[in-house]
Tab-separated table of C-alpha atoms in Angstrom:
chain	number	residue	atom	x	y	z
A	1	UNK	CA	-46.567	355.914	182.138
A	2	UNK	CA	-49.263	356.034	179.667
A	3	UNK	CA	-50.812	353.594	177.343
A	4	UNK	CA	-50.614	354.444	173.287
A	5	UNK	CA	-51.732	352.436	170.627
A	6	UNK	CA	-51.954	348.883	172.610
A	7	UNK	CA	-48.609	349.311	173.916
A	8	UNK	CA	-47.367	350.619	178.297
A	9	UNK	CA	-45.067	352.985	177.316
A	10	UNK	CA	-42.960	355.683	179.269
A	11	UNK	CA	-41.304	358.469	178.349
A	12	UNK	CA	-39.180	360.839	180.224
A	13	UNK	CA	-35.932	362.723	179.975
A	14	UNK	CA	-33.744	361.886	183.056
A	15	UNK	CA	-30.849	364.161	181.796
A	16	UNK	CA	-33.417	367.607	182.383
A	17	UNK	CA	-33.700	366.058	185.757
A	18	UNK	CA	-29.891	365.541	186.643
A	19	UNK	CA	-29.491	369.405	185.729
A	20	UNK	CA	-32.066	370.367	187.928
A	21	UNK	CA	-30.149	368.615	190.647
A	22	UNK	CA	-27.390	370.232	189.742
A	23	UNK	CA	-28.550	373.502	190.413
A	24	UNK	CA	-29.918	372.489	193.716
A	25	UNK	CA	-26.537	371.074	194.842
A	26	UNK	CA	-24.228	374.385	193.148
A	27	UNK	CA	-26.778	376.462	195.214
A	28	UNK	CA	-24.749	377.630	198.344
A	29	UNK	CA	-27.521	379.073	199.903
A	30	UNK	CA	-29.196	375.503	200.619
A	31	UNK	CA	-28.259	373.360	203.377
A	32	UNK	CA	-25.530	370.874	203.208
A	33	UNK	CA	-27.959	368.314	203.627
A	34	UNK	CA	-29.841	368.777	200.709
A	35	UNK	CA	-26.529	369.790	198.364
A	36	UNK	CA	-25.397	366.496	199.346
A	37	UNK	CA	-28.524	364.557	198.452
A	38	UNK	CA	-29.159	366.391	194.977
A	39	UNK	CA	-25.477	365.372	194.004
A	40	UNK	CA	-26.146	362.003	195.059
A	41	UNK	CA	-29.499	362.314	193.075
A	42	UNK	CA	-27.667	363.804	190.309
A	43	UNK	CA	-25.306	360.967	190.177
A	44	UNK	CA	-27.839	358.117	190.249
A	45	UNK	CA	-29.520	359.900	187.807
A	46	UNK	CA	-26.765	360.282	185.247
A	47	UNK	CA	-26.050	356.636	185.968
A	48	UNK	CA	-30.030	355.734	184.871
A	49	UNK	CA	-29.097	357.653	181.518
A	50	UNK	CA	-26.074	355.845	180.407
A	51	UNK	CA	-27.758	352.783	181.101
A	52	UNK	CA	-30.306	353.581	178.611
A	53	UNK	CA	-27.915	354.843	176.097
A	54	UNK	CA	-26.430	351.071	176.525
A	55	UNK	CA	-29.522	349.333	176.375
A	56	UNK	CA	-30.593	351.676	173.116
A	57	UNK	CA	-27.773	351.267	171.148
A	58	UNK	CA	-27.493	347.227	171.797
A	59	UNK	CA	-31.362	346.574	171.896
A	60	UNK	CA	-30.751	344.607	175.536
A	61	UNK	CA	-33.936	344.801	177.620
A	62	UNK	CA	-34.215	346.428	180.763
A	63	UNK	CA	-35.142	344.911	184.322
A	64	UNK	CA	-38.299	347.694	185.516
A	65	UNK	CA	-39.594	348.094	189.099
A	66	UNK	CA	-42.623	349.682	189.118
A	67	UNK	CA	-43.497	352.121	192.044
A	68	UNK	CA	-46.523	353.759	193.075
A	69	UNK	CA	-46.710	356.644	195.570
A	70	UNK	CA	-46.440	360.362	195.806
A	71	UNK	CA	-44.227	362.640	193.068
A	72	UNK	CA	-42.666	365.690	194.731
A	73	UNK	CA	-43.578	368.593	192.892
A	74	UNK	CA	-40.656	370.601	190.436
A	75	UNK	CA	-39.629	373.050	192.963
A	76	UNK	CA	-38.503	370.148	195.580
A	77	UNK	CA	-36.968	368.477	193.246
A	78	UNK	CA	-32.978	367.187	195.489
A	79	UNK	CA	-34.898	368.495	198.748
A	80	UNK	CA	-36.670	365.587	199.464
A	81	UNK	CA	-37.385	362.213	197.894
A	82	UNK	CA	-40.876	361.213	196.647
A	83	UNK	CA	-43.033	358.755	198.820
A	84	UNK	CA	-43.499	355.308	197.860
A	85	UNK	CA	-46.003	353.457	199.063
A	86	UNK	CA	-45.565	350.395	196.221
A	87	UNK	CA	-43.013	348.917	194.831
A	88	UNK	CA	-42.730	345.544	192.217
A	89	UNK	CA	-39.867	344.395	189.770
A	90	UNK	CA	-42.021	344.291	186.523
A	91	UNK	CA	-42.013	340.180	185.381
A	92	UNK	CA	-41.586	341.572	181.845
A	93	UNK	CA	-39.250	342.969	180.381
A	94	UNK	CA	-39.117	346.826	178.914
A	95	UNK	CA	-37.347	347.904	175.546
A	96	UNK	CA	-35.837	351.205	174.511
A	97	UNK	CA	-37.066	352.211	171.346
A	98	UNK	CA	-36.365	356.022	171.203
A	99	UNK	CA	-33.627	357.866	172.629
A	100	UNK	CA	-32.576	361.186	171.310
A	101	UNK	CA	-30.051	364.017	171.407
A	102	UNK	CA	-31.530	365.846	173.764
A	103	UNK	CA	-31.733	362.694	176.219
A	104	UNK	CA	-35.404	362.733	175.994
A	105	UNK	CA	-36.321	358.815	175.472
A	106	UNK	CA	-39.144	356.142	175.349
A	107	UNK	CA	-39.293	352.541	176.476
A	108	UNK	CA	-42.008	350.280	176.249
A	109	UNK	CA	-43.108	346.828	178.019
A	110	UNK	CA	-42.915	343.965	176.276
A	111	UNK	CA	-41.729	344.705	172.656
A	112	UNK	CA	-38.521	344.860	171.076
A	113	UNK	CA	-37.715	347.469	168.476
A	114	UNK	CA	-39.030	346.555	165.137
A	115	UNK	CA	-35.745	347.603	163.462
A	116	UNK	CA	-33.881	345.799	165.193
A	117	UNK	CA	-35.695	342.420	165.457
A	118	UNK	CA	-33.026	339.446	164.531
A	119	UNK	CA	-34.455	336.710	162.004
A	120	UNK	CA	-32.318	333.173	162.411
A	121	UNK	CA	-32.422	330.183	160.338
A	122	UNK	CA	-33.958	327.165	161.958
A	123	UNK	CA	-35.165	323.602	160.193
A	124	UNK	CA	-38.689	322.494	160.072
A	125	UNK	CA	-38.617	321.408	163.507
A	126	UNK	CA	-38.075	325.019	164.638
A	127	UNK	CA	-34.559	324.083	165.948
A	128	UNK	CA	-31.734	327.192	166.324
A	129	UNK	CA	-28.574	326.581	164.459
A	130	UNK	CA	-25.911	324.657	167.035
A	131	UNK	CA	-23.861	326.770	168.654
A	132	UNK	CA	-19.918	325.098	169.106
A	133	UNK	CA	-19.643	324.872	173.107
A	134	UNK	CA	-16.293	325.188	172.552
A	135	UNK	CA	-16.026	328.472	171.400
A	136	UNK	CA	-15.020	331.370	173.842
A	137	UNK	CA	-17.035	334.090	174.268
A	138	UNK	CA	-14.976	337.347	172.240
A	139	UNK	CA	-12.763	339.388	173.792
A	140	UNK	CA	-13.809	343.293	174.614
A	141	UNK	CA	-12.767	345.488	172.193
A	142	UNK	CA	-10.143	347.524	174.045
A	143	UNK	CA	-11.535	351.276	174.719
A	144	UNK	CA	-11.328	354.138	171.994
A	145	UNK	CA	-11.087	357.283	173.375
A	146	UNK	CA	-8.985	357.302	177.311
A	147	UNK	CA	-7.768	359.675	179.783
A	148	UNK	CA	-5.127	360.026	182.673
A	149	UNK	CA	-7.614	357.732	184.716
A	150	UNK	CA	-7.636	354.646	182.256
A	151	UNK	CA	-3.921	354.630	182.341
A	152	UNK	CA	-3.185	351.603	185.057
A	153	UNK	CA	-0.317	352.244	187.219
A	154	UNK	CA	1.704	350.123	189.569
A	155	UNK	CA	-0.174	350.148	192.918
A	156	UNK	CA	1.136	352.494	195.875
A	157	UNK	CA	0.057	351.975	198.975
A	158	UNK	CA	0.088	355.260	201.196
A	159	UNK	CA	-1.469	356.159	204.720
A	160	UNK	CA	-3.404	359.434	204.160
A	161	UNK	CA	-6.338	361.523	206.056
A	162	UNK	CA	-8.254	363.825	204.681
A	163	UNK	CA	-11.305	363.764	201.827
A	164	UNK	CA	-11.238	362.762	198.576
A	165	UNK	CA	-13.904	363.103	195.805
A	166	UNK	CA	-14.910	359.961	193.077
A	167	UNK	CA	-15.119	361.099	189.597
A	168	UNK	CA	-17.821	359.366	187.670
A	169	UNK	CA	-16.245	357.019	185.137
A	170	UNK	CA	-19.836	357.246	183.339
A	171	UNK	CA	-18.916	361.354	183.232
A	172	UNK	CA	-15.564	361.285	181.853
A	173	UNK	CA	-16.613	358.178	179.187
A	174	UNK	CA	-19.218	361.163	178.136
A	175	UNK	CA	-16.793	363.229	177.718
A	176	UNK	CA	-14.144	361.348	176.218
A	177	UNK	CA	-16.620	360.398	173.454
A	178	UNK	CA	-17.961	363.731	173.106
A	179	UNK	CA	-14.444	364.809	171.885
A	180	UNK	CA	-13.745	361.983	169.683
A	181	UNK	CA	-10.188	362.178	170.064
A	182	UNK	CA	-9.834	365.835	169.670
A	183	UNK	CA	-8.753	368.223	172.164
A	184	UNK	CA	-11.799	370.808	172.446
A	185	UNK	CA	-9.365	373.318	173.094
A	186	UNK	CA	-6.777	373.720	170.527
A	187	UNK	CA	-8.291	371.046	168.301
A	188	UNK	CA	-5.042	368.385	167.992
A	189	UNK	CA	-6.011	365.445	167.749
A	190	UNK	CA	-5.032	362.907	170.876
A	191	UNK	CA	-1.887	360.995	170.457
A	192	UNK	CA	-2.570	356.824	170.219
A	193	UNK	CA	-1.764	355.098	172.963
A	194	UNK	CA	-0.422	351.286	173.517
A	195	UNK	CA	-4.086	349.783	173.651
A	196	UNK	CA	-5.094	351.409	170.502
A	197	UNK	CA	-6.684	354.052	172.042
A	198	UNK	CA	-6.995	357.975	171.587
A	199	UNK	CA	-5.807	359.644	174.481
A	200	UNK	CA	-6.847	362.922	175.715
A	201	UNK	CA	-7.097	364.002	179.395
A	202	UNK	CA	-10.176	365.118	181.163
A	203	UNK	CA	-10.638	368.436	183.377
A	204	UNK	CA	-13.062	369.445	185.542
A	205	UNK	CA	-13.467	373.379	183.874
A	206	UNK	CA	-14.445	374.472	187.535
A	207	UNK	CA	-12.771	372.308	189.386
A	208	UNK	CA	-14.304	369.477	192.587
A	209	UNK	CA	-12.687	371.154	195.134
A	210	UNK	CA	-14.403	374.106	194.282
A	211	UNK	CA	-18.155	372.708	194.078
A	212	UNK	CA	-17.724	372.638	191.032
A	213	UNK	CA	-20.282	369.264	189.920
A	214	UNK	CA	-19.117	366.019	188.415
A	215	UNK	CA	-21.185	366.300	185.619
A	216	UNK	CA	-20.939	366.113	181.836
A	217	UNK	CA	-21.241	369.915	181.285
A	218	UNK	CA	-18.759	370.691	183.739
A	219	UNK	CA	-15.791	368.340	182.151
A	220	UNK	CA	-13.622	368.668	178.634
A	221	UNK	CA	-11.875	365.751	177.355
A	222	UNK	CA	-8.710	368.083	176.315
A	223	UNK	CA	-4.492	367.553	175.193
A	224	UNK	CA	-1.896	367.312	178.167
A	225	UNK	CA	-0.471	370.261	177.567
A	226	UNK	CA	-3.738	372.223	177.623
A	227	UNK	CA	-4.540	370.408	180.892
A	228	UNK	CA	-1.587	371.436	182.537
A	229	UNK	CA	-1.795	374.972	181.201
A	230	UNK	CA	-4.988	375.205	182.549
A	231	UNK	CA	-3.889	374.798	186.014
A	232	UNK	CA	-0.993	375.756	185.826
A	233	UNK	CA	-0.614	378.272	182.925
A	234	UNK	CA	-0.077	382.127	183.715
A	235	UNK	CA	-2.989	382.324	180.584
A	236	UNK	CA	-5.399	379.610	183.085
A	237	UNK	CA	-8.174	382.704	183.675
A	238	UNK	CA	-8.374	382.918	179.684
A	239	UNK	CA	-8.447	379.059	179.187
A	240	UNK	CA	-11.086	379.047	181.655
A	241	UNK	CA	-13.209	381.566	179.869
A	242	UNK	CA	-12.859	379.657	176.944
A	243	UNK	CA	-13.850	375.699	177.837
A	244	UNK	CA	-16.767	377.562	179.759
A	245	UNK	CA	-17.647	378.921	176.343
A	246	UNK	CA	-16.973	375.587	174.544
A	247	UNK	CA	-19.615	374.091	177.406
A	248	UNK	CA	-21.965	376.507	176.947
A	249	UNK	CA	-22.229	376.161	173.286
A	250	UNK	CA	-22.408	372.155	173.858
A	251	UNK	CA	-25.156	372.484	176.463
A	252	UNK	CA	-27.142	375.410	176.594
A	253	UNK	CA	-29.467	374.052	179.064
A	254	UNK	CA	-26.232	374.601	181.445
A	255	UNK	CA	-25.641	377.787	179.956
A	256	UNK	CA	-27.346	379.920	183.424
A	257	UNK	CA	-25.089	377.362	185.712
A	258	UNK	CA	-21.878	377.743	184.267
A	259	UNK	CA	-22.383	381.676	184.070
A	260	UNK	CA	-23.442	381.384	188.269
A	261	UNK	CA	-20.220	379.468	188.555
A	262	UNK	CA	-17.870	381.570	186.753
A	263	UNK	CA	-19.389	384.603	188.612
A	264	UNK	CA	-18.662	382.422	191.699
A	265	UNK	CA	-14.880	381.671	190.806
A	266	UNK	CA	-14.562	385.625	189.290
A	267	UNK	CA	-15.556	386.299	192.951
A	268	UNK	CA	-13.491	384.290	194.717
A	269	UNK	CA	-10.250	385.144	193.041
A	270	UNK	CA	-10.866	388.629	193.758
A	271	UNK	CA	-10.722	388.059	197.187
């Protein structure tokens, strides 16, 4: 947090610090402990960034609790959490004004963005146009881009042990938008489905029950048929080298961890 020209402002890049949790909980030499804690991290973390995407694009302010305490330094970054000794929910209200490609952004207390200030017409007496209480608030638009999880089916109710594993809605949305409607592997486009939306399926390149993270660099928004070809597909090792390639071009920041991983898998299936 810094002060610059008058304004509090803060600037940070939570996405660099998701990756760095990632690498921490792909890491099989750590403890389970601390795996298990840098995914959780990692997750919170990725959570905090689409919030601020939200609250960028819609100029909505943001709720800030200010802590004071004890940083852990880089290299224990997902083995152990910093030490807070303060903690306040900020009375006023912060503003995203920046947030880039990169994920790098900037929000400052107090002031909405400039741009995207909102002038209304009001009489002499300073009074807001009425708003009709009768009118209902509009409906959401329905989504553009879904996948095999945004499909509701009838429920099915089944007794079963064993452990599952959540996949981030915020990850596959990522995804899904990343794609546009085009399968990054063979480059069809999705087919439209019933609610107007383009529908493409997402994979997990290297999949959960391999370690393999929930995490935007790890998933392709891709056709059916590729999907089930990469499982399934006698061709699935070649597939695989390719969305790793399509990944690494997308995020080269990820570039070292997807090579560890597919090094991992090469590995494993010639065991």
């Amino acid at each position: 947090m810094a002060v610059s020209d008058g304004l509090i402002v803060y600037e940070d890049c939570i996405r660099d610090l998701a990756l760095k949790l990632d690498r921490v909980a792909i890491d099989r030499t750590n403890p389970a402990h601390v795996k298990s804690r840098a995914r959780d991290q990692a997750k919170r973390a990725r959570g905090f960034d689409s919030l601020l995407q939200r609250a960028f694009r819609s100029s909505e302010p943001l709720r800030i609790i200010i802590l004071q305490g004890e940083q852990r330094a880089a290299v224990e970054v997902g083995w152990e959490t910093a030490r807070v000794r303060f903690r306040r929910l900020d009375d006023v209200e912060w503003y995203v004004h920046a947030y880039n490609d990169d994920g790098s952004f900037r929000v400052v207390r107090g002031v909405p963005p400039a741009d995207d200030a909102e002038v209304t017409e009001a009489d002499d007496e300073g009074t807001s146009p009425a708003v009709d209480e009768n009118d209902s608030a509009p409906e959401q638009p329905p989504a553009p881009y879904l996948d095999q999880f945004a499909i509701p089916d009838a429920p099915e109710w089944r007794e079963t042990t064993g452990t599952s594993v959540s996949r981030s809605a915020e990850v596959r949305r990522a995804a899904l938008a990343r794609a546009a409607g085009v399968c990054e592997f063979c480059g069809c486009a999705g087919f439209k489905a019933a609610s107007g939306g383009i529908y493409l399926e997402t994979h997990h390149v290297v999949p959960l029950a391999e370690e393999g993270p929930d995490a935007e660099w790890n998933v392709v928004a891709i056709c059916p048929n590729d999907h089930r070809r990469a499982h399934h597909g006698e061709d699935r090792d070649a597939l695989f080298d390719s969305l790793t390639a399509v990944l690494q071009t997308r995020y080269p920041q990820a570039r070292e961890m997807l090579e560890s991983l597919r090094a991992r898998r090469a590995v494993q299936g010639a065991t």
